[in-house]
Amino acid sequence: MFKFVLIGFLFTFCALSGIAQNKTINPGAVWPDDRGQHIQAHGGGIIKIKDTYYWYGEERAQGLDPHYRYVSCYSSRDLTNWKFRGDVVKMSDPENLGEGWILERPKVYYNKLTKKYVMYFHLDTRNYQYARVGIAVSDKPDGNYTFVKSFRPLDHQSRDIGQFIDDDGSAYLIFEDRALGFHIVKLADDYMSVAKEMSLVNMPLEGGAVVHYKGLYYAIGSALTGWAPNPNKYATATSLAGPWSEFKDIAPPETKTYHSQSTMMLKVVGTKDTTVIFMADQWKPNAQWDSRYLWMPLEIGEGKLWLNEPKPWKINVKTGEHKIAEKL
Ligand code: DGJ
C-alpha cells in the first residue's frame, strides 16, 4: 500500500514540477537536463566511472559573469537523462591572457595511479595565438577543479583538443596544430604531461576524435572553418601510429555533417552489441547558449564509417543496442 502511495506521490511531484524523463535522444533539439534547462556542455567529452557517465563541456548559459570561464558537469546512467552536477570550473584569467580569453573543449580523464580527475582544455587569448592546453585537477569527478598549469604539448601549437581512451585504458590527447596537421599523443602515467607522439596526421583537421572498433582505429575531424560547419572526414589505421588511410566524408558533403562539428566518438559496449556514438556540436556563434548537440549512432565497421540523417533514437547502455525512431 505504502509503495503505491509513494509511486503516486512521485508521479504527481514530477508532473507538477515539470520534471520529465527524456525517452529518446533528439539530435539538434533542445536537450533538457534534470532541471528542465538546456544542457550546457558544448565542445564536450564523456567518461564512464562504474555505471555513471560524466559529460563535461563549455558552460555558455546566458547571464554568466564575463570575467570567468565555466566548465559544467552532468551525470547520467542512460546517456539520455542528465543531471546537472554543477559548474566544476569557474576560473578567472589564469595567465594574464586579457579580455576575451578562451577556455574551450574541456576533457576529463580519471587517473587510477593518482586517483585524480585530470581536466585538459584549450587555453587561449582572444585572437587564438597562445594556442596551449591547460590542466586542472580534482579529487572527485564533479569538482571543483583547480588550475595547475598550461603548456604546448611537445612544443607544438594546440587549439582544438580531443580525448581518446583505448580499450587497455591508455589515455591519449588529440590536438590541432595549424602548422602541421593534427597530433595524437600519449599522456604520461600521471596524465599531467605528454609522454610521446603516436601520430602526426598531415591534414588540417580540428574537432578531432578517435575510436577503436573491431581492430581498427577511426579518426574523424572537421575542416578549419571557425564556427561554420563543413563536411567532417575520417581515416582509419590498424595502429595509432598509423599509417592512416586517405580521408573520406562521414556524411553527404552538402549537408555539412548535418550542420555539426565533431567533438567525440563514444563507444558503448553492452552485453549484446556495441554502439559508437558520433557526438557533435551545432554551434550558434551569436547565441552560444542555444547551441545544440547532434548525437547519432554511427554505421561503422570494416574500414567504413557513416553518419545517417539525424533522427530521434534510443540507446540501451546495458545491452549496447540502439534503435532509430522509425524502427521503434
Ligand atoms: C572551431 C573550433 O572547433 C571551436 O572549438 C572554436 O575554437 C571555433 N573554431 C572558434 O572559431
CSV table of C-alpha atoms and ligand atoms in Angstrom, one decimal:
chain,number,residue,atom,x,y,z
A,1,MET,CA,0.0,0.0,0.0
A,2,PHE,CA,2.8,2.4,1.1
A,3,LYS,CA,4.5,1.6,-2.2
A,4,PHE,CA,1.5,2.7,-4.3
A,5,VAL,CA,1.1,5.9,-2.3
A,6,LEU,CA,4.8,6.7,-2.8
A,7,ILE,CA,4.7,6.0,-6.6
A,8,GLY,CA,1.6,8.2,-6.8
A,9,PHE,CA,3.3,10.9,-4.9
A,10,LEU,CA,6.4,10.8,-7.1
A,11,PHE,CA,4.2,10.8,-10.2
A,12,THR,CA,2.3,13.8,-9.0
A,13,PHE,CA,5.5,15.6,-7.9
A,14,CYS,CA,7.1,15.0,-11.3
A,15,ALA,CA,4.0,16.2,-13.2
A,16,LEU,CA,3.6,19.3,-11.0
A,17,SER,CA,7.3,20.2,-11.0
A,18,GLY,CA,7.5,19.7,-14.8
A,19,ILE,CA,10.4,17.2,-14.4
A,20,ALA,CA,10.1,14.9,-17.3
A,21,GLN,CA,12.2,11.9,-18.4
A,22,ASN,CA,13.8,12.2,-21.8
A,23,LYS,CA,12.8,9.0,-23.6
A,24,THR,CA,14.8,9.5,-26.8
A,25,ILE,CA,17.9,11.3,-27.8
A,26,ASN,CA,16.7,14.0,-30.2
A,27,PRO,CA,19.6,15.3,-32.3
A,28,GLY,CA,19.5,19.1,-32.8
A,29,ALA,CA,16.7,19.7,-30.3
A,30,VAL,CA,16.8,21.5,-27.0
A,31,TRP,CA,18.1,18.8,-24.5
A,32,PRO,CA,16.6,19.4,-21.1
A,33,ASP,CA,18.6,18.4,-18.0
A,34,ASP,CA,17.0,17.3,-14.7
A,35,ARG,CA,16.1,20.9,-14.0
A,36,GLY,CA,14.4,21.3,-17.4
A,37,GLN,CA,17.2,23.6,-18.7
A,38,HIS,CA,19.0,23.1,-22.0
A,39,ILE,CA,22.3,21.2,-21.3
A,40,GLN,CA,25.3,23.4,-21.4
A,41,ALA,CA,28.2,21.1,-22.2
A,42,HIS,CA,29.4,22.4,-25.6
A,43,GLY,CA,32.6,21.0,-27.2
A,44,GLY,CA,32.3,18.3,-24.6
A,45,GLY,CA,33.6,15.0,-23.7
A,46,ILE,CA,32.4,12.0,-21.7
A,47,ILE,CA,34.0,9.5,-19.3
A,48,LYS,CA,32.4,6.5,-17.6
A,49,ILE,CA,33.1,5.8,-13.9
A,50,LYS,CA,31.5,2.5,-12.8
A,51,ASP,CA,27.9,2.8,-14.1
A,52,THR,CA,27.9,6.5,-14.4
A,53,TYR,CA,28.7,8.7,-17.4
A,54,TYR,CA,30.0,12.2,-16.8
A,55,TRP,CA,29.6,14.8,-19.5
A,56,TYR,CA,31.9,17.9,-19.3
A,57,GLY,CA,31.7,20.8,-21.6
A,58,GLU,CA,31.7,24.5,-22.1
A,59,GLU,CA,29.1,26.2,-19.9
A,60,ARG,CA,27.7,29.0,-22.1
A,61,ALA,CA,24.4,29.9,-20.3
A,62,GLN,CA,23.2,33.4,-20.5
A,63,GLY,CA,23.9,35.7,-17.6
A,64,LEU,CA,27.3,34.3,-16.6
A,65,ASP,CA,29.9,36.6,-15.2
A,66,PRO,CA,32.0,37.6,-18.2
A,67,HIS,CA,35.2,37.6,-16.1
A,68,TYR,CA,35.0,33.8,-15.6
A,69,ARG,CA,35.1,30.8,-17.9
A,70,TYR,CA,32.9,27.9,-16.8
A,71,VAL,CA,33.0,24.2,-17.3
A,72,SER,CA,29.9,22.2,-16.5
A,73,CYS,CA,29.5,18.6,-15.4
A,74,TYR,CA,26.4,16.4,-15.9
A,75,SER,CA,25.9,12.8,-14.9
A,76,SER,CA,23.7,10.0,-16.3
A,77,ARG,CA,23.3,6.3,-16.2
A,78,ASP,CA,21.5,6.0,-19.5
A,79,LEU,CA,23.2,8.7,-21.7
A,80,THR,CA,19.7,10.2,-22.3
A,81,ASN,CA,18.7,11.8,-18.9
A,82,TRP,CA,21.4,14.1,-17.5
A,83,LYS,CA,21.6,15.5,-14.0
A,84,PHE,CA,23.4,18.9,-13.6
A,85,ARG,CA,26.3,18.4,-11.2
A,86,GLY,CA,27.4,22.0,-11.2
A,87,ASP,CA,30.0,24.2,-12.8
A,88,VAL,CA,33.1,22.3,-11.9
A,89,VAL,CA,35.3,25.1,-13.2
A,90,LYS,CA,34.7,28.8,-12.6
A,91,MET,CA,38.0,30.3,-13.5
A,92,SER,CA,39.3,33.8,-13.8
A,93,ASP,CA,42.0,34.6,-16.3
A,94,PRO,CA,44.8,32.3,-15.1
A,95,GLU,CA,47.8,33.7,-17.1
A,96,ASN,CA,47.0,37.4,-17.9
A,97,LEU,CA,45.6,36.5,-21.3
A,98,GLY,CA,43.5,39.6,-21.4
A,99,GLU,CA,39.9,40.4,-22.3
A,100,GLY,CA,38.1,37.7,-24.3
A,101,TRP,CA,40.4,34.9,-23.2
A,102,ILE,CA,39.4,31.5,-24.2
A,103,LEU,CA,38.7,28.2,-22.5
A,104,GLU,CA,37.3,25.6,-24.9
A,105,ARG,CA,36.7,21.9,-25.3
A,106,PRO,CA,37.3,20.6,-21.8
A,107,LYS,CA,38.0,16.8,-21.5
A,108,VAL,CA,38.4,14.9,-18.2
A,109,TYR,CA,40.5,11.7,-17.6
A,110,TYR,CA,40.5,9.7,-14.5
A,111,ASN,CA,44.0,8.6,-13.4
A,112,LYS,CA,44.0,5.3,-11.5
A,113,LEU,CA,47.5,5.8,-10.2
A,114,THR,CA,47.0,9.2,-8.6
A,115,LYS,CA,43.2,8.8,-8.1
A,116,LYS,CA,42.8,12.3,-9.6
A,117,TYR,CA,40.5,13.6,-12.2
A,118,VAL,CA,42.6,15.5,-14.7
A,119,MET,CA,40.9,18.0,-17.0
A,120,TYR,CA,42.6,19.2,-20.2
A,121,PHE,CA,41.2,22.2,-22.1
A,122,HIS,CA,42.2,24.6,-24.9
A,123,LEU,CA,43.5,27.8,-23.3
A,124,ASP,CA,44.0,30.8,-25.5
A,125,THR,CA,43.9,34.6,-26.0
A,126,ARG,CA,41.1,36.2,-27.8
A,127,ASN,CA,43.0,36.0,-31.1
A,128,TYR,CA,43.8,32.3,-30.7
A,129,GLN,CA,47.6,32.9,-30.8
A,130,TYR,CA,48.5,31.5,-27.3
A,131,ALA,CA,47.5,28.0,-28.5
A,132,ARG,CA,48.1,25.9,-25.4
A,133,VAL,CA,46.5,23.3,-23.3
A,134,GLY,CA,45.6,23.9,-19.7
A,135,ILE,CA,45.3,21.4,-17.0
A,136,ALA,CA,43.1,21.5,-13.9
A,137,VAL,CA,42.7,18.7,-11.3
A,138,SER,CA,40.1,17.4,-8.8
A,139,ASP,CA,39.7,14.6,-6.3
A,140,LYS,CA,36.1,14.0,-7.4
A,141,PRO,CA,34.5,13.8,-10.9
A,142,ASP,CA,32.2,16.7,-10.1
A,143,GLY,CA,34.9,19.0,-8.9
A,144,ASN,CA,35.9,21.6,-8.1
A,145,TYR,CA,38.9,21.5,-10.5
A,146,THR,CA,41.9,23.6,-9.6
A,147,PHE,CA,44.1,25.1,-12.4
A,148,VAL,CA,47.6,23.7,-12.4
A,149,LYS,CA,49.5,24.9,-15.5
A,150,SER,CA,49.4,25.4,-19.2
A,151,PHE,CA,51.8,24.2,-21.9
A,152,ARG,CA,52.3,23.5,-25.6
A,153,PRO,CA,52.2,19.7,-26.0
A,154,LEU,CA,55.6,18.6,-27.2
A,155,ASP,CA,56.2,22.3,-28.0
A,156,HIS,CA,53.5,22.4,-30.7
A,157,GLN,CA,50.6,24.8,-31.1
A,158,SER,CA,47.5,23.3,-29.7
A,159,ARG,CA,44.0,24.6,-30.4
A,160,ASP,CA,41.0,22.2,-30.5
A,161,ILE,CA,41.6,19.1,-28.3
A,162,GLY,CA,40.0,15.7,-28.3
A,163,GLN,CA,40.2,12.8,-25.9
A,164,PHE,CA,40.7,9.1,-26.6
A,165,ILE,CA,41.0,6.3,-24.1
A,166,ASP,CA,41.9,3.0,-25.6
A,167,ASP,CA,40.5,-0.4,-24.6
A,168,ASP,CA,43.6,-1.1,-22.5
A,169,GLY,CA,43.0,2.1,-20.5
A,170,SER,CA,45.8,4.2,-22.1
A,171,ALA,CA,44.9,7.8,-22.4
A,172,TYR,CA,45.6,10.0,-25.5
A,173,LEU,CA,45.2,13.6,-26.4
A,174,ILE,CA,44.3,14.7,-29.9
A,175,PHE,CA,45.2,18.3,-30.8
A,176,GLU,CA,45.1,20.5,-33.8
A,177,ASP,CA,48.3,22.2,-34.9
A,178,ARG,CA,47.7,24.6,-37.7
A,179,ALA,CA,51.3,24.5,-38.9
A,180,LEU,CA,51.5,20.7,-39.2
A,181,GLY,CA,48.1,18.9,-39.0
A,182,PHE,CA,46.8,17.1,-36.0
A,183,HIS,CA,48.7,15.1,-33.4
A,184,ILE,CA,47.7,12.1,-31.4
A,185,VAL,CA,49.9,11.9,-28.3
A,186,LYS,CA,50.0,9.6,-25.3
A,187,LEU,CA,49.7,11.1,-21.9
A,188,ALA,CA,52.3,10.5,-19.2
A,189,ASP,CA,51.5,8.0,-16.4
A,190,ASP,CA,50.0,10.6,-14.2
A,191,TYR,CA,48.3,12.4,-17.1
A,192,MET,CA,50.0,15.7,-16.1
A,193,SER,CA,52.1,15.9,-19.2
A,194,VAL,CA,52.5,14.4,-22.7
A,195,ALA,CA,54.7,11.3,-22.9
A,196,LYS,CA,55.1,10.8,-26.7
A,197,GLU,CA,53.8,11.3,-30.1
A,198,MET,CA,51.8,8.4,-31.7
A,199,SER,CA,50.9,10.1,-35.0
A,200,LEU,CA,51.1,13.4,-36.7
A,201,VAL,CA,48.5,13.3,-39.4
A,202,ASN,CA,49.3,15.8,-42.1
A,203,MET,CA,45.7,17.0,-42.6
A,204,PRO,CA,44.2,20.3,-41.4
A,205,LEU,CA,41.5,19.0,-39.1
A,206,GLU,CA,40.1,20.2,-35.8
A,207,GLY,CA,37.3,18.8,-33.5
A,208,GLY,CA,39.4,15.6,-33.6
A,209,ALA,CA,38.1,12.3,-32.2
A,210,VAL,CA,39.3,8.7,-32.3
A,211,VAL,CA,37.5,5.4,-31.7
A,212,HIS,CA,38.9,1.8,-31.6
A,213,TYR,CA,36.4,-0.5,-33.1
A,214,LYS,CA,36.9,-4.2,-34.1
A,215,GLY,CA,40.7,-3.9,-34.5
A,216,LEU,CA,40.8,-0.6,-36.4
A,217,TYR,CA,41.3,3.0,-35.3
A,218,TYR,CA,39.0,5.5,-36.8
A,219,ALA,CA,39.9,9.2,-36.6
A,220,ILE,CA,37.5,12.0,-37.5
A,221,GLY,CA,37.7,15.7,-37.7
A,222,SER,CA,36.3,18.8,-39.3
A,223,ALA,CA,37.9,21.4,-41.6
A,224,LEU,CA,39.1,24.7,-40.2
A,225,THR,CA,36.1,26.9,-40.8
A,226,GLY,CA,35.6,28.6,-37.4
A,227,TRP,CA,32.1,28.1,-36.1
A,228,ALA,CA,30.7,27.3,-39.5
A,229,PRO,CA,30.0,23.7,-40.3
A,230,ASN,CA,31.8,21.7,-43.0
A,231,PRO,CA,32.0,18.1,-44.3
A,232,ASN,CA,33.7,16.2,-41.5
A,233,LYS,CA,36.0,13.4,-42.6
A,234,TYR,CA,37.5,10.2,-41.3
A,235,ALA,CA,40.5,7.9,-41.9
A,236,THR,CA,41.5,4.5,-40.5
A,237,ALA,CA,44.7,2.8,-39.3
A,238,THR,CA,45.5,-0.5,-37.7
A,239,SER,CA,47.7,1.2,-35.2
A,240,LEU,CA,47.6,4.6,-33.5
A,241,ALA,CA,51.0,5.2,-35.0
A,242,GLY,CA,49.5,4.9,-38.5
A,243,PRO,CA,49.8,4.9,-41.4
A,244,TRP,CA,46.4,6.5,-41.8
A,245,SER,CA,44.3,5.9,-44.9
A,246,GLU,CA,43.0,8.7,-47.1
A,247,PHE,CA,40.3,10.9,-45.5
A,248,LYS,CA,36.7,10.4,-46.7
A,249,ASP,CA,33.4,12.1,-45.9
A,250,ILE,CA,31.4,10.8,-43.0
A,251,ALA,CA,28.1,12.2,-44.4
A,252,PRO,CA,26.8,13.7,-47.7
A,253,PRO,CA,29.1,16.7,-48.0
A,254,GLU,CA,26.3,19.1,-49.0
A,255,THR,CA,24.7,18.6,-45.5
A,256,LYS,CA,28.0,19.9,-43.9
A,257,THR,CA,27.7,17.0,-41.4
A,258,TYR,CA,24.1,17.9,-40.9
A,259,HIS,CA,25.2,21.3,-39.8
A,260,SER,CA,27.5,20.0,-37.0
A,261,GLN,CA,31.1,19.6,-35.9
A,262,SER,CA,32.6,16.6,-34.3
A,263,THR,CA,33.7,16.6,-30.6
A,264,MET,CA,34.0,12.9,-29.7
A,265,MET,CA,33.1,9.3,-30.5
A,266,LEU,CA,31.8,7.3,-27.6
A,267,LYS,CA,31.9,3.6,-27.7
A,268,VAL,CA,29.1,1.9,-25.7
A,269,VAL,CA,29.9,-1.8,-25.3
A,270,GLY,CA,27.0,-3.8,-24.0
A,271,THR,CA,26.0,-7.4,-23.4
A,272,LYS,CA,24.6,-7.8,-26.9
A,273,ASP,CA,26.0,-5.1,-29.2
A,274,THR,CA,28.4,-2.2,-29.4
A,275,THR,CA,27.2,1.3,-30.5
A,276,VAL,CA,29.6,4.1,-31.4
A,277,ILE,CA,28.0,7.5,-30.9
A,278,PHE,CA,29.0,10.5,-33.0
A,279,MET,CA,28.9,13.4,-30.7
A,280,ALA,CA,28.9,16.8,-32.3
A,281,ASP,CA,28.1,20.5,-31.8
A,282,GLN,CA,25.7,22.5,-33.8
A,283,TRP,CA,27.2,25.9,-33.0
A,284,LYS,CA,25.2,29.1,-32.8
A,285,PRO,CA,28.0,31.7,-32.6
A,286,ASN,CA,25.6,34.6,-31.9
A,287,ALA,CA,23.6,32.6,-29.3
A,288,GLN,CA,26.1,30.0,-28.0
A,289,TRP,CA,23.8,29.2,-25.0
A,290,ASP,CA,21.4,27.7,-27.5
A,291,SER,CA,24.0,25.7,-29.5
A,292,ARG,CA,22.6,22.2,-29.9
A,293,TYR,CA,24.1,18.7,-29.8
A,294,LEU,CA,23.9,16.2,-32.6
A,295,TRP,CA,24.4,12.7,-31.3
A,296,MET,CA,23.8,9.8,-33.6
A,297,PRO,CA,24.8,6.2,-33.7
A,298,LEU,CA,27.4,5.6,-36.5
A,299,GLU,CA,27.4,2.9,-39.1
A,300,ILE,CA,30.9,1.6,-38.6
A,301,GLY,CA,32.9,-1.4,-39.4
A,302,GLU,CA,35.5,-2.9,-41.8
A,303,GLY,CA,37.1,0.4,-42.5
A,304,LYS,CA,33.8,2.3,-43.2
A,305,LEU,CA,32.2,5.0,-41.1
A,306,TRP,CA,28.9,6.7,-42.0
A,307,LEU,CA,26.6,9.2,-40.2
A,308,ASN,CA,23.0,8.7,-41.2
A,309,GLU,CA,20.4,11.5,-41.3
A,310,PRO,CA,19.7,12.5,-37.7
A,311,LYS,CA,16.5,11.2,-36.2
A,312,PRO,CA,15.4,10.6,-32.7
A,313,TRP,CA,16.8,7.4,-31.3
A,314,LYS,CA,17.2,5.3,-28.2
A,315,ILE,CA,20.2,3.6,-26.6
A,316,ASN,CA,20.3,0.8,-24.1
A,317,VAL,CA,23.6,1.2,-22.3
A,318,LYS,CA,23.3,-2.3,-20.7
A,319,THR,CA,22.9,-4.2,-24.0
A,320,GLY,CA,24.8,-1.7,-26.1
A,321,GLU,CA,21.9,-1.8,-28.6
A,322,HIS,CA,20.3,1.3,-30.2
A,323,LYS,CA,17.1,1.9,-32.2
A,324,ILE,CA,16.3,4.7,-34.6
A,325,ALA,CA,12.9,6.2,-34.0
A,326,GLU,CA,11.3,5.0,-37.2
A,327,LYS,CA,12.1,1.4,-36.1
A,328,LEU,CA,10.9,1.9,-32.5
B,1,DGJ,C1,36.3,26.0,-34.3
B,1,DGJ,C2,36.6,25.2,-33.1
B,1,DGJ,O1,36.4,23.8,-33.3
B,1,DGJ,C3,35.8,25.7,-31.9
B,1,DGJ,O2,36.1,25.0,-30.8
B,1,DGJ,C4,36.2,27.1,-31.8
B,1,DGJ,O3,37.5,27.3,-31.4
B,1,DGJ,C5,35.9,27.9,-33.0
B,1,DGJ,N1,36.7,27.3,-34.1
B,1,DGJ,C6,36.3,29.3,-32.9
B,1,DGJ,O4,36.1,30.0,-34.1
